[in-house]
């Protein structure tokens, strides 16, 4: 062991290290025959390198935030136009407004919130500042150049350890920053808690993101706002062994803009509505529609048609009118 060499400050009573103008604690070697470096003090370049790496990630995150805002805005416009078009189409094909009233109302409500939220559109009251603490981090780095203010600078070329069997508290009256040019690991033998008052922003430039829970549930809730899940390619919501549920207090909007909406069941598919069910194919004047109403009426509209069965067709009615 080398601990018997050098010096050790020790007392059985209270002790303190006090420097009114500033304090540097360092394990960097120094040539005492030369003057202390003023333009490249201990750890100055390393801190600058870490902050520069963070600044690069901030730029990438800012671009990603702008892209996400644009995507959410485009999706909102698509939802609005889809519900407007669907409502008007149902009304035109069936000759009534009942089935389209709720869709038109929802589309109007979605369109009305344009301009709200932090991102300049609906469903975008989201944080956009990729590192609010960066200015204070840069300022503290500049102060560490000459230590002209009463700061404490602890630097080491080989690393730091802070160990205690009891609690360790790190507190700041302003901002706190952690920067690394390689990996950061946060682990806890019990609960890990993150609390933020003014937003949370997470960005991964490459490599993906994985969240797994070995036991217990996952709950994500936007208590007063909206929840957006978007993907450039495939998006999957699945239950491997039980039920997957999609619920909307007003509407559930399913849309495939270029191809098909596919529904498949191992046993049954059931559609139930309190007022009407309308199936529409084609555009106004050229398509066909089937409407089922809660008073027992079935309305089929179209230019021509065909009923082709391989077995018996039974028609019951009181009376049955075929014209």
PDB file of C-alpha atoms in Angstrom:
ATOM      1  CA  UNK A   1       0.000   0.000   0.000  1.00  0.00           C
ATOM      2  CA  UNK A   2       1.169   3.529  -0.799  1.00  0.00           C
ATOM      3  CA  UNK A   3      -0.993   5.238   1.847  1.00  0.00           C
ATOM      4  CA  UNK A   4       1.937   5.482   4.248  1.00  0.00           C
ATOM      5  CA  UNK A   5       3.673   7.977   1.935  1.00  0.00           C
ATOM      6  CA  UNK A   6       2.828  11.634   1.388  1.00  0.00           C
ATOM      7  CA  UNK A   7       0.624  13.325   3.997  1.00  0.00           C
ATOM      8  CA  UNK A   8      -2.637  12.789   5.830  1.00  0.00           C
ATOM      9  CA  UNK A   9      -4.844  15.371   7.548  1.00  0.00           C
ATOM     10  CA  UNK A  10      -6.373  13.779  10.620  1.00  0.00           C
ATOM     11  CA  UNK A  11      -8.072  14.767  13.876  1.00  0.00           C
ATOM     12  CA  UNK A  12     -10.234  13.049  16.465  1.00  0.00           C
ATOM     13  CA  UNK A  13     -12.329  16.233  16.718  1.00  0.00           C
ATOM     14  CA  UNK A  14     -13.983  18.521  14.163  1.00  0.00           C
ATOM     15  CA  UNK A  15     -12.097  19.468  11.010  1.00  0.00           C
ATOM     16  CA  UNK A  16     -12.622  21.763   8.039  1.00  0.00           C
ATOM     17  CA  UNK A  17     -10.930  23.033   4.889  1.00  0.00           C
ATOM     18  CA  UNK A  18     -11.879  26.636   4.236  1.00  0.00           C
ATOM     19  CA  UNK A  19     -10.896  28.990   1.414  1.00  0.00           C
ATOM     20  CA  UNK A  20     -12.833  32.239   1.139  1.00  0.00           C
ATOM     21  CA  UNK A  21     -11.812  32.948  -2.469  1.00  0.00           C
ATOM     22  CA  UNK A  22     -12.229  29.468  -3.941  1.00  0.00           C
ATOM     23  CA  UNK A  23     -10.882  25.955  -3.554  1.00  0.00           C
ATOM     24  CA  UNK A  24      -9.185  23.521  -5.937  1.00  0.00           C
ATOM     25  CA  UNK A  25      -8.748  19.895  -4.911  1.00  0.00           C
ATOM     26  CA  UNK A  26      -6.792  18.029  -7.557  1.00  0.00           C
ATOM     27  CA  UNK A  27      -4.683  14.942  -8.153  1.00  0.00           C
ATOM     28  CA  UNK A  28      -3.141  16.272 -11.356  1.00  0.00           C
ATOM     29  CA  UNK A  29       0.689  16.492 -11.185  1.00  0.00           C
ATOM     30  CA  UNK A  30       2.287  19.935 -11.330  1.00  0.00           C
ATOM     31  CA  UNK A  31       5.717  21.197 -12.278  1.00  0.00           C
ATOM     32  CA  UNK A  32       6.459  23.515  -9.344  1.00  0.00           C
ATOM     33  CA  UNK A  33       9.273  25.198 -11.258  1.00  0.00           C
ATOM     34  CA  UNK A  34       6.727  26.773 -13.618  1.00  0.00           C
ATOM     35  CA  UNK A  35       3.757  29.020 -13.020  1.00  0.00           C
ATOM     36  CA  UNK A  36       0.293  27.563 -12.534  1.00  0.00           C
ATOM     37  CA  UNK A  37      -1.458  27.299 -15.902  1.00  0.00           C
ATOM     38  CA  UNK A  38      -4.115  29.994 -16.150  1.00  0.00           C
ATOM     39  CA  UNK A  39      -5.548  29.111 -19.553  1.00  0.00           C
ATOM     40  CA  UNK A  40      -5.778  25.347 -19.158  1.00  0.00           C
ATOM     41  CA  UNK A  41      -6.285  24.570 -15.465  1.00  0.00           C
ATOM     42  CA  UNK A  42      -6.815  21.085 -14.119  1.00  0.00           C
ATOM     43  CA  UNK A  43      -9.860  19.432 -15.696  1.00  0.00           C
ATOM     44  CA  UNK A  44     -10.806  22.466 -17.804  1.00  0.00           C
ATOM     45  CA  UNK A  45     -10.448  20.687 -21.161  1.00  0.00           C
ATOM     46  CA  UNK A  46     -12.184  17.544 -19.923  1.00  0.00           C
ATOM     47  CA  UNK A  47     -15.212  19.511 -18.743  1.00  0.00           C
ATOM     48  CA  UNK A  48     -15.280  21.386 -22.027  1.00  0.00           C
ATOM     49  CA  UNK A  49     -15.189  18.129 -23.983  1.00  0.00           C
ATOM     50  CA  UNK A  50     -18.098  16.746 -21.985  1.00  0.00           C
ATOM     51  CA  UNK A  51     -20.172  19.887 -22.477  1.00  0.00           C
ATOM     52  CA  UNK A  52     -19.368  19.931 -26.197  1.00  0.00           C
ATOM     53  CA  UNK A  53     -20.631  16.363 -26.531  1.00  0.00           C
ATOM     54  CA  UNK A  54     -23.806  17.338 -24.724  1.00  0.00           C
ATOM     55  CA  UNK A  55     -24.246  20.353 -27.005  1.00  0.00           C
ATOM     56  CA  UNK A  56     -24.071  18.056 -30.037  1.00  0.00           C
ATOM     57  CA  UNK A  57     -26.730  15.798 -28.550  1.00  0.00           C
ATOM     58  CA  UNK A  58     -28.823  18.883 -27.771  1.00  0.00           C
ATOM     59  CA  UNK A  59     -28.775  19.832 -31.458  1.00  0.00           C
ATOM     60  CA  UNK A  60     -29.872  16.347 -32.504  1.00  0.00           C
ATOM     61  CA  UNK A  61     -32.597  16.356 -29.862  1.00  0.00           C
ATOM     62  CA  UNK A  62     -33.828  19.763 -31.011  1.00  0.00           C
ATOM     63  CA  UNK A  63     -34.168  18.504 -34.584  1.00  0.00           C
ATOM     64  CA  UNK A  64     -36.012  15.418 -33.331  1.00  0.00           C
ATOM     65  CA  UNK A  65     -38.389  17.591 -31.293  1.00  0.00           C
ATOM     66  CA  UNK A  66     -39.185  19.715 -34.347  1.00  0.00           C
ATOM     67  CA  UNK A  67     -39.818  16.594 -36.428  1.00  0.00           C
ATOM     68  CA  UNK A  68     -42.101  15.129 -33.762  1.00  0.00           C
ATOM     69  CA  UNK A  69     -44.071  18.374 -33.520  1.00  0.00           C
ATOM     70  CA  UNK A  70     -44.522  18.388 -37.295  1.00  0.00           C
ATOM     71  CA  UNK A  71     -45.616  14.734 -37.285  1.00  0.00           C
ATOM     72  CA  UNK A  72     -48.168  15.286 -34.524  1.00  0.00           C
ATOM     73  CA  UNK A  73     -49.516  18.343 -36.324  1.00  0.00           C
ATOM     74  CA  UNK A  74     -49.864  16.381 -39.566  1.00  0.00           C
ATOM     75  CA  UNK A  75     -51.617  13.530 -37.749  1.00  0.00           C
ATOM     76  CA  UNK A  76     -54.045  15.956 -36.136  1.00  0.00           C
ATOM     77  CA  UNK A  77     -54.875  17.452 -39.526  1.00  0.00           C
ATOM     78  CA  UNK A  78     -55.353  13.943 -40.903  1.00  0.00           C
ATOM     79  CA  UNK A  79     -57.680  13.008 -38.045  1.00  0.00           C
ATOM     80  CA  UNK A  80     -59.718  16.170 -38.532  1.00  0.00           C
ATOM     81  CA  UNK A  81     -60.107  15.734 -42.287  1.00  0.00           C
ATOM     82  CA  UNK A  82     -60.899  12.033 -41.887  1.00  0.00           C
ATOM     83  CA  UNK A  83     -63.708  12.636 -39.406  1.00  0.00           C
ATOM     84  CA  UNK A  84     -65.103  15.543 -41.427  1.00  0.00           C
ATOM     85  CA  UNK A  85     -65.054  13.502 -44.636  1.00  0.00           C
ATOM     86  CA  UNK A  86     -66.519  10.422 -42.979  1.00  0.00           C
ATOM     87  CA  UNK A  87     -69.311  12.403 -41.340  1.00  0.00           C
ATOM     88  CA  UNK A  88     -70.246  14.196 -44.558  1.00  0.00           C
ATOM     89  CA  UNK A  89     -70.058  10.962 -46.564  1.00  0.00           C
ATOM     90  CA  UNK A  90     -72.343   9.072 -44.203  1.00  0.00           C
ATOM     91  CA  UNK A  91     -74.874  11.900 -44.260  1.00  0.00           C
ATOM     92  CA  UNK A  92     -74.841  12.054 -48.063  1.00  0.00           C
ATOM     93  CA  UNK A  93     -75.091   8.287 -48.622  1.00  0.00           C
ATOM     94  CA  UNK A  94     -77.810   7.654 -46.060  1.00  0.00           C
ATOM     95  CA  UNK A  95     -79.740  10.886 -46.375  1.00  0.00           C
ATOM     96  CA  UNK A  96     -79.475  11.631 -42.652  1.00  0.00           C
ATOM     97  CA  UNK A  97     -77.326  13.437 -40.112  1.00  0.00           C
ATOM     98  CA  UNK A  98     -77.667  11.201 -37.054  1.00  0.00           C
ATOM     99  CA  UNK A  99     -74.690   8.969 -37.778  1.00  0.00           C
ATOM    100  CA  UNK A 100     -72.391  11.853 -38.702  1.00  0.00           C
ATOM    101  CA  UNK A 101     -73.197  14.352 -35.954  1.00  0.00           C
ATOM    102  CA  UNK A 102     -70.726  12.961 -33.415  1.00  0.00           C
ATOM    103  CA  UNK A 103     -67.914  12.704 -35.980  1.00  0.00           C
ATOM    104  CA  UNK A 104     -68.395  16.290 -37.120  1.00  0.00           C
ATOM    105  CA  UNK A 105     -68.488  17.489 -33.513  1.00  0.00           C
ATOM    106  CA  UNK A 106     -65.248  15.681 -32.683  1.00  0.00           C
ATOM    107  CA  UNK A 107     -63.509  17.013 -35.793  1.00  0.00           C
ATOM    108  CA  UNK A 108     -64.597  20.560 -35.019  1.00  0.00           C
ATOM    109  CA  UNK A 109     -63.350  20.255 -31.432  1.00  0.00           C
ATOM    110  CA  UNK A 110     -59.964  18.945 -32.592  1.00  0.00           C
ATOM    111  CA  UNK A 111     -59.634  21.721 -35.155  1.00  0.00           C
ATOM    112  CA  UNK A 112     -60.621  24.384 -32.606  1.00  0.00           C
ATOM    113  CA  UNK A 113     -57.551  23.778 -30.436  1.00  0.00           C
ATOM    114  CA  UNK A 114     -55.138  24.682 -33.239  1.00  0.00           C
ATOM    115  CA  UNK A 115     -52.527  27.039 -31.858  1.00  0.00           C
ATOM    116  CA  UNK A 116     -52.682  25.801 -28.272  1.00  0.00           C
ATOM    117  CA  UNK A 117     -49.865  23.988 -26.471  1.00  0.00           C
ATOM    118  CA  UNK A 118     -46.123  24.519 -26.342  1.00  0.00           C
ATOM    119  CA  UNK A 119     -45.497  23.134 -29.822  1.00  0.00           C
ATOM    120  CA  UNK A 120     -47.847  25.495 -31.651  1.00  0.00           C
ATOM    121  CA  UNK A 121     -50.637  22.994 -32.244  1.00  0.00           C
ATOM    122  CA  UNK A 122     -53.030  20.624 -30.545  1.00  0.00           C
ATOM    123  CA  UNK A 123     -51.644  17.788 -28.430  1.00  0.00           C
ATOM    124  CA  UNK A 124     -48.208  19.447 -28.312  1.00  0.00           C
ATOM    125  CA  UNK A 125     -48.016  21.080 -24.873  1.00  0.00           C
ATOM    126  CA  UNK A 126     -44.569  19.498 -24.577  1.00  0.00           C
ATOM    127  CA  UNK A 127     -41.108  20.618 -23.403  1.00  0.00           C
ATOM    128  CA  UNK A 128     -38.826  21.771 -26.217  1.00  0.00           C
ATOM    129  CA  UNK A 129     -35.679  23.050 -24.413  1.00  0.00           C
ATOM    130  CA  UNK A 130     -33.193  20.204 -24.772  1.00  0.00           C
ATOM    131  CA  UNK A 131     -30.944  21.279 -21.838  1.00  0.00           C
ATOM    132  CA  UNK A 132     -32.078  24.251 -19.720  1.00  0.00           C
ATOM    133  CA  UNK A 133     -29.089  23.739 -17.394  1.00  0.00           C
ATOM    134  CA  UNK A 134     -26.431  24.143 -20.099  1.00  0.00           C
ATOM    135  CA  UNK A 135     -25.882  27.934 -19.654  1.00  0.00           C
ATOM    136  CA  UNK A 136     -25.115  27.500 -15.951  1.00  0.00           C
ATOM    137  CA  UNK A 137     -22.823  24.548 -16.712  1.00  0.00           C
ATOM    138  CA  UNK A 138     -20.876  26.671 -19.205  1.00  0.00           C
ATOM    139  CA  UNK A 139     -20.683  29.530 -16.710  1.00  0.00           C
ATOM    140  CA  UNK A 140     -19.314  27.258 -13.982  1.00  0.00           C
ATOM    141  CA  UNK A 141     -16.708  25.925 -16.391  1.00  0.00           C
ATOM    142  CA  UNK A 142     -15.501  29.455 -17.074  1.00  0.00           C
ATOM    143  CA  UNK A 143     -15.303  30.148 -13.336  1.00  0.00           C
ATOM    144  CA  UNK A 144     -13.111  27.063 -12.927  1.00  0.00           C
ATOM    145  CA  UNK A 145     -10.508  28.556 -15.278  1.00  0.00           C
ATOM    146  CA  UNK A 146      -9.042  30.923 -12.676  1.00  0.00           C
ATOM    147  CA  UNK A 147     -11.314  30.146  -9.708  1.00  0.00           C
ATOM    148  CA  UNK A 148     -12.054  33.841  -9.358  1.00  0.00           C
ATOM    149  CA  UNK A 149     -15.235  33.102  -7.421  1.00  0.00           C
ATOM    150  CA  UNK A 150     -15.647  31.060  -4.211  1.00  0.00           C
ATOM    151  CA  UNK A 151     -16.324  27.772  -5.996  1.00  0.00           C
ATOM    152  CA  UNK A 152     -15.001  24.304  -5.184  1.00  0.00           C
ATOM    153  CA  UNK A 153     -13.389  22.431  -8.066  1.00  0.00           C
ATOM    154  CA  UNK A 154     -12.524  18.755  -7.557  1.00  0.00           C
ATOM    155  CA  UNK A 155     -10.662  17.191 -10.472  1.00  0.00           C
ATOM    156  CA  UNK A 156      -8.789  13.957 -11.016  1.00  0.00           C
ATOM    157  CA  UNK A 157      -7.246  12.347 -14.118  1.00  0.00           C
ATOM    158  CA  UNK A 158      -8.156   8.839 -12.915  1.00  0.00           C
ATOM    159  CA  UNK A 159     -11.624   9.241 -11.401  1.00  0.00           C
ATOM    160  CA  UNK A 160     -13.602   9.877  -8.212  1.00  0.00           C
ATOM    161  CA  UNK A 161     -15.302   7.683  -5.654  1.00  0.00           C
ATOM    162  CA  UNK A 162     -17.897   8.793  -3.136  1.00  0.00           C
ATOM    163  CA  UNK A 163     -18.910   5.957  -0.829  1.00  0.00           C
ATOM    164  CA  UNK A 164     -21.014   5.830   2.323  1.00  0.00           C
ATOM    165  CA  UNK A 165     -23.122   3.125   4.011  1.00  0.00           C
ATOM    166  CA  UNK A 166     -25.578   5.928   4.887  1.00  0.00           C
ATOM    167  CA  UNK A 167     -27.454   8.491   2.749  1.00  0.00           C
ATOM    168  CA  UNK A 168     -25.661  10.794   0.308  1.00  0.00           C
ATOM    169  CA  UNK A 169     -27.402  14.060  -0.594  1.00  0.00           C
ATOM    170  CA  UNK A 170     -26.607  16.240  -3.623  1.00  0.00           C
ATOM    171  CA  UNK A 171     -28.665  19.432  -3.692  1.00  0.00           C
ATOM    172  CA  UNK A 172     -28.602  22.554  -5.836  1.00  0.00           C
ATOM    173  CA  UNK A 173     -30.514  25.797  -5.453  1.00  0.00           C
ATOM    174  CA  UNK A 174     -30.333  26.219  -9.232  1.00  0.00           C
ATOM    175  CA  UNK A 175     -29.477  23.480 -11.741  1.00  0.00           C
ATOM    176  CA  UNK A 176     -27.587  20.187 -11.522  1.00  0.00           C
ATOM    177  CA  UNK A 177     -25.890  18.605 -14.529  1.00  0.00           C
ATOM    178  CA  UNK A 178     -24.260  15.249 -15.191  1.00  0.00           C
ATOM    179  CA  UNK A 179     -22.248  14.809 -18.387  1.00  0.00           C
ATOM    180  CA  UNK A 180     -20.243  11.840 -19.666  1.00  0.00           C
ATOM    181  CA  UNK A 181     -18.562  11.144 -22.996  1.00  0.00           C
ATOM    182  CA  UNK A 182     -19.271   7.441 -22.480  1.00  0.00           C
ATOM    183  CA  UNK A 183     -21.766   5.568 -20.290  1.00  0.00           C
ATOM    184  CA  UNK A 184     -23.896   6.638 -17.320  1.00  0.00           C
ATOM    185  CA  UNK A 185     -25.536   3.990 -15.146  1.00  0.00           C
ATOM    186  CA  UNK A 186     -28.087   4.688 -12.423  1.00  0.00           C
ATOM    187  CA  UNK A 187     -29.120   1.669 -10.363  1.00  0.00           C
ATOM    188  CA  UNK A 188     -31.126   1.236  -7.191  1.00  0.00           C
ATOM    189  CA  UNK A 189     -31.676  -1.714  -4.891  1.00  0.00           C
ATOM    190  CA  UNK A 190     -35.113  -0.316  -4.074  1.00  0.00           C
ATOM    191  CA  UNK A 191     -37.363   2.265  -5.743  1.00  0.00           C
ATOM    192  CA  UNK A 192     -36.030   4.728  -8.337  1.00  0.00           C
ATOM    193  CA  UNK A 193     -38.008   7.983  -8.431  1.00  0.00           C
ATOM    194  CA  UNK A 194     -37.882  10.820 -10.972  1.00  0.00           C
ATOM    195  CA  UNK A 195     -39.823  14.003 -10.230  1.00  0.00           C
ATOM    196  CA  UNK A 196     -40.039  17.029 -12.529  1.00  0.00           C
ATOM    197  CA  UNK A 197     -42.210  20.122 -12.188  1.00  0.00           C
ATOM    198  CA  UNK A 198     -41.783  21.702 -15.619  1.00  0.00           C
ATOM    199  CA  UNK A 199     -41.529  18.872 -18.138  1.00  0.00           C
ATOM    200  CA  UNK A 200     -39.373  15.865 -19.008  1.00  0.00           C
ATOM    201  CA  UNK A 201     -37.546  15.344 -22.297  1.00  0.00           C
ATOM    202  CA  UNK A 202     -35.832  12.090 -23.288  1.00  0.00           C
ATOM    203  CA  UNK A 203     -33.957  11.733 -26.578  1.00  0.00           C
ATOM    204  CA  UNK A 204     -31.858   8.831 -27.922  1.00  0.00           C
ATOM    205  CA  UNK A 205     -29.882   9.622 -31.085  1.00  0.00           C
ATOM    206  CA  UNK A 206     -29.205   5.999 -32.042  1.00  0.00           C
ATOM    207  CA  UNK A 207     -29.246   2.513 -30.568  1.00  0.00           C
ATOM    208  CA  UNK A 208     -32.927   2.313 -29.627  1.00  0.00           C
ATOM    209  CA  UNK A 209     -34.663   2.350 -26.269  1.00  0.00           C
ATOM    210  CA  UNK A 210     -35.854  -0.583 -24.203  1.00  0.00           C
ATOM    211  CA  UNK A 211     -38.065  -0.543 -21.109  1.00  0.00           C
ATOM    212  CA  UNK A 212     -38.971  -3.821 -19.380  1.00  0.00           C
ATOM    213  CA  UNK A 213     -40.707  -4.585 -16.096  1.00  0.00           C
ATOM    214  CA  UNK A 214     -40.091  -8.062 -14.697  1.00  0.00           C
ATOM    215  CA  UNK A 215     -43.053  -8.053 -12.311  1.00  0.00           C
ATOM    216  CA  UNK A 216     -45.868  -5.577 -11.888  1.00  0.00           C
ATOM    217  CA  UNK A 217     -47.704  -3.266 -14.265  1.00  0.00           C
ATOM    218  CA  UNK A 218     -46.885  -0.198 -16.366  1.00  0.00           C
ATOM    219  CA  UNK A 219     -49.150   2.860 -16.267  1.00  0.00           C
ATOM    220  CA  UNK A 220     -48.724   5.976 -18.409  1.00  0.00           C
ATOM    221  CA  UNK A 221     -51.257   8.783 -17.978  1.00  0.00           C
ATOM    222  CA  UNK A 222     -51.605  12.262 -19.463  1.00  0.00           C
ATOM    223  CA  UNK A 223     -53.880  13.599 -16.739  1.00  0.00           C
ATOM    224  CA  UNK A 224     -54.969  16.826 -18.437  1.00  0.00           C
ATOM    225  CA  UNK A 225     -53.515  16.531 -21.938  1.00  0.00           C
ATOM    226  CA  UNK A 226     -53.126  14.128 -24.839  1.00  0.00           C
ATOM    227  CA  UNK A 227     -51.036  10.997 -25.418  1.00  0.00           C
ATOM    228  CA  UNK A 228     -49.288  10.500 -28.755  1.00  0.00           C
ATOM    229  CA  UNK A 229     -47.531   7.280 -29.770  1.00  0.00           C
ATOM    230  CA  UNK A 230     -45.967   7.605 -33.223  1.00  0.00           C
ATOM    231  CA  UNK A 231     -43.503   5.531 -35.246  1.00  0.00           C
ATOM    232  CA  UNK A 232     -41.824   5.991 -38.632  1.00  0.00           C
ATOM    233  CA  UNK A 233     -42.493   2.344 -39.478  1.00  0.00           C
ATOM    234  CA  UNK A 234     -44.610  -0.327 -37.784  1.00  0.00           C
ATOM    235  CA  UNK A 235     -46.461   0.287 -34.519  1.00  0.00           C
ATOM    236  CA  UNK A 236     -47.779  -2.685 -32.524  1.00  0.00           C
ATOM    237  CA  UNK A 237     -50.089  -2.784 -29.522  1.00  0.00           C
ATOM    238  CA  UNK A 238     -50.553  -6.376 -28.406  1.00  0.00           C
ATOM    239  CA  UNK A 239     -51.557  -8.550 -25.478  1.00  0.00           C
ATOM    240  CA  UNK A 240     -49.817 -11.923 -25.647  1.00  0.00           C
ATOM    241  CA  UNK A 241     -52.177 -13.844 -23.364  1.00  0.00           C
ATOM    242  CA  UNK A 242     -55.191 -11.673 -22.557  1.00  0.00           C
ATOM    243  CA  UNK A 243     -57.306  -8.788 -23.871  1.00  0.00           C
ATOM    244  CA  UNK A 244     -56.246  -5.614 -25.703  1.00  0.00           C
ATOM    245  CA  UNK A 245     -58.712  -2.756 -25.217  1.00  0.00           C
ATOM    246  CA  UNK A 246     -59.059   0.585 -27.017  1.00  0.00           C
ATOM    247  CA  UNK A 247     -61.611   2.946 -25.457  1.00  0.00           C
ATOM    248  CA  UNK A 248     -62.585   6.478 -26.445  1.00  0.00           C
ATOM    249  CA  UNK A 249     -65.077   8.549 -24.458  1.00  0.00           C
ATOM    250  CA  UNK A 250     -66.211  10.227 -27.692  1.00  0.00           C
ATOM    251  CA  UNK A 251     -64.794   8.414 -30.725  1.00  0.00           C
ATOM    252  CA  UNK A 252     -62.303   5.755 -31.759  1.00  0.00           C
ATOM    253  CA  UNK A 253     -60.702   6.712 -35.072  1.00  0.00           C
ATOM    254  CA  UNK A 254     -59.223   3.859 -37.144  1.00  0.00           C
ATOM    255  CA  UNK A 255     -57.718   4.879 -40.466  1.00  0.00           C
ATOM    256  CA  UNK A 256     -55.441   3.397 -43.122  1.00  0.00           C
ATOM    257  CA  UNK A 257     -54.681   6.278 -45.491  1.00  0.00           C
ATOM    258  CA  UNK A 258     -53.363   4.237 -48.435  1.00  0.00           C
ATOM    259  CA  UNK A 259     -54.529   0.634 -48.103  1.00  0.00           C
ATOM    260  CA  UNK A 260     -56.755  -1.406 -45.816  1.00  0.00           C
ATOM    261  CA  UNK A 261     -58.089  -1.753 -42.297  1.00  0.00           C
ATOM    262  CA  UNK A 262     -58.016  -5.466 -41.497  1.00  0.00           C
ATOM    263  CA  UNK A 263     -60.045  -7.149 -38.762  1.00  0.00           C
ATOM    264  CA  UNK A 264     -59.771 -10.857 -37.954  1.00  0.00           C
ATOM    265  CA  UNK A 265     -61.098 -12.960 -35.085  1.00  0.00           C
ATOM    266  CA  UNK A 266     -60.608 -16.582 -34.138  1.00  0.00           C
ATOM    267  CA  UNK A 267     -64.331 -16.879 -33.424  1.00  0.00           C
ATOM    268  CA  UNK A 268     -66.573 -13.815 -33.631  1.00  0.00           C
ATOM    269  CA  UNK A 269     -66.659 -10.235 -34.867  1.00  0.00           C
ATOM    270  CA  UNK A 270     -69.477  -8.176 -33.402  1.00  0.00           C
ATOM    271  CA  UNK A 271     -70.428  -4.589 -34.184  1.00  0.00           C
ATOM    272  CA  UNK A 272     -72.888  -2.891 -31.870  1.00  0.00           C
ATOM    273  CA  UNK A 273     -74.056   0.715 -31.727  1.00  0.00           C
ATOM    274  CA  UNK A 274     -76.712   2.481 -29.708  1.00  0.00           C
ATOM    275  CA  UNK A 275     -78.201   4.325 -32.694  1.00  0.00           C
ATOM    276  CA  UNK A 276     -76.902   3.340 -36.146  1.00  0.00           C
ATOM    277  CA  UNK A 277     -74.296   1.247 -37.910  1.00  0.00           C
ATOM    278  CA  UNK A 278     -73.398   2.439 -41.404  1.00  0.00           C
ATOM    279  CA  UNK A 279     -71.150   0.725 -43.944  1.00  0.00           C
ATOM    280  CA  UNK A 280     -70.186   2.944 -46.877  1.00  0.00           C
ATOM    281  CA  UNK A 281     -68.132   2.017 -49.948  1.00  0.00           C
ATOM    282  CA  UNK A 282     -67.230   4.553 -52.627  1.00  0.00           C
ATOM    283  CA  UNK A 283     -67.998   8.234 -52.985  1.00  0.00           C
ATOM    284  CA  UNK A 284     -71.227  10.157 -52.939  1.00  0.00           C
ATOM    285  CA  UNK A 285     -73.425   9.240 -55.913  1.00  0.00           C
ATOM    286  CA  UNK A 286     -71.245   6.313 -57.007  1.00  0.00           C
ATOM    287  CA  UNK A 287     -71.020   4.027 -53.990  1.00  0.00           C
ATOM    288  CA  UNK A 288     -73.216   1.812 -51.890  1.00  0.00           C
ATOM    289  CA  UNK A 289     -74.216   1.794 -48.228  1.00  0.00           C
ATOM    290  CA  UNK A 290     -75.914  -0.364 -45.638  1.00  0.00           C
ATOM    291  CA  UNK A 291     -77.440   1.283 -42.581  1.00  0.00           C
ATOM    292  CA  UNK A 292     -78.801  -0.459 -39.500  1.00  0.00           C
ATOM    293  CA  UNK A 293     -80.846   1.630 -37.072  1.00  0.00           C
ATOM    294  CA  UNK A 294     -81.939   1.076 -33.499  1.00  0.00           C
ATOM    295  CA  UNK A 295     -85.618   1.046 -34.523  1.00  0.00           C
ATOM    296  CA  UNK A 296     -85.075  -2.171 -36.489  1.00  0.00           C
ATOM    297  CA  UNK A 297     -84.720  -0.646 -39.963  1.00  0.00           C
ATOM    298  CA  UNK A 298     -82.233  -1.964 -42.517  1.00  0.00           C
ATOM    299  CA  UNK A 299     -81.492   0.363 -45.436  1.00  0.00           C
ATOM    300  CA  UNK A 300     -79.441  -0.831 -48.421  1.00  0.00           C
ATOM    301  CA  UNK A 301     -78.594   1.722 -51.123  1.00  0.00           C
ATOM    302  CA  UNK A 302     -76.690   1.325 -54.371  1.00  0.00           C
ATOM    303  CA  UNK A 303     -76.956   1.248 -58.189  1.00  0.00           C
ATOM    304  CA  UNK A 304     -77.242  -2.503 -58.662  1.00  0.00           C
ATOM    305  CA  UNK A 305     -76.495  -5.644 -56.723  1.00  0.00           C
ATOM    306  CA  UNK A 306     -76.255  -9.393 -56.507  1.00  0.00           C
ATOM    307  CA  UNK A 307     -77.194 -11.947 -53.891  1.00  0.00           C
ATOM    308  CA  UNK A 308     -75.531 -15.274 -54.653  1.00  0.00           C
ATOM    309  CA  UNK A 309     -75.978 -18.216 -52.299  1.00  0.00           C
ATOM    310  CA  UNK A 310     -75.119 -21.887 -52.697  1.00  0.00           C
ATOM    311  CA  UNK A 311     -77.990 -22.993 -50.500  1.00  0.00           C
ATOM    312  CA  UNK A 312     -81.466 -21.905 -49.442  1.00  0.00           C
ATOM    313  CA  UNK A 313     -82.396 -18.232 -49.072  1.00  0.00           C
ATOM    314  CA  UNK A 314     -85.206 -17.662 -46.606  1.00  0.00           C
ATOM    315  CA  UNK A 315     -87.019 -14.342 -46.645  1.00  0.00           C
ATOM    316  CA  UNK A 316     -89.478 -13.645 -43.840  1.00  0.00           C
ATOM    317  CA  UNK A 317     -91.614 -10.573 -43.413  1.00  0.00           C
ATOM    318  CA  UNK A 318     -95.074  -9.239 -42.768  1.00  0.00           C
ATOM    319  CA  UNK A 319     -95.478  -8.507 -45.634  1.00  0.00           C
ATOM    320  CA  UNK A 320     -92.454  -8.984 -47.926  1.00  0.00           C
ATOM    321  CA  UNK A 321     -92.400  -6.389 -50.709  1.00  0.00           C
ATOM    322  CA  UNK A 322     -89.985  -6.839 -53.604  1.00  0.00           C
ATOM    323  CA  UNK A 323     -90.169  -4.143 -56.269  1.00  0.00           C
TER     324      UNK A 323
END
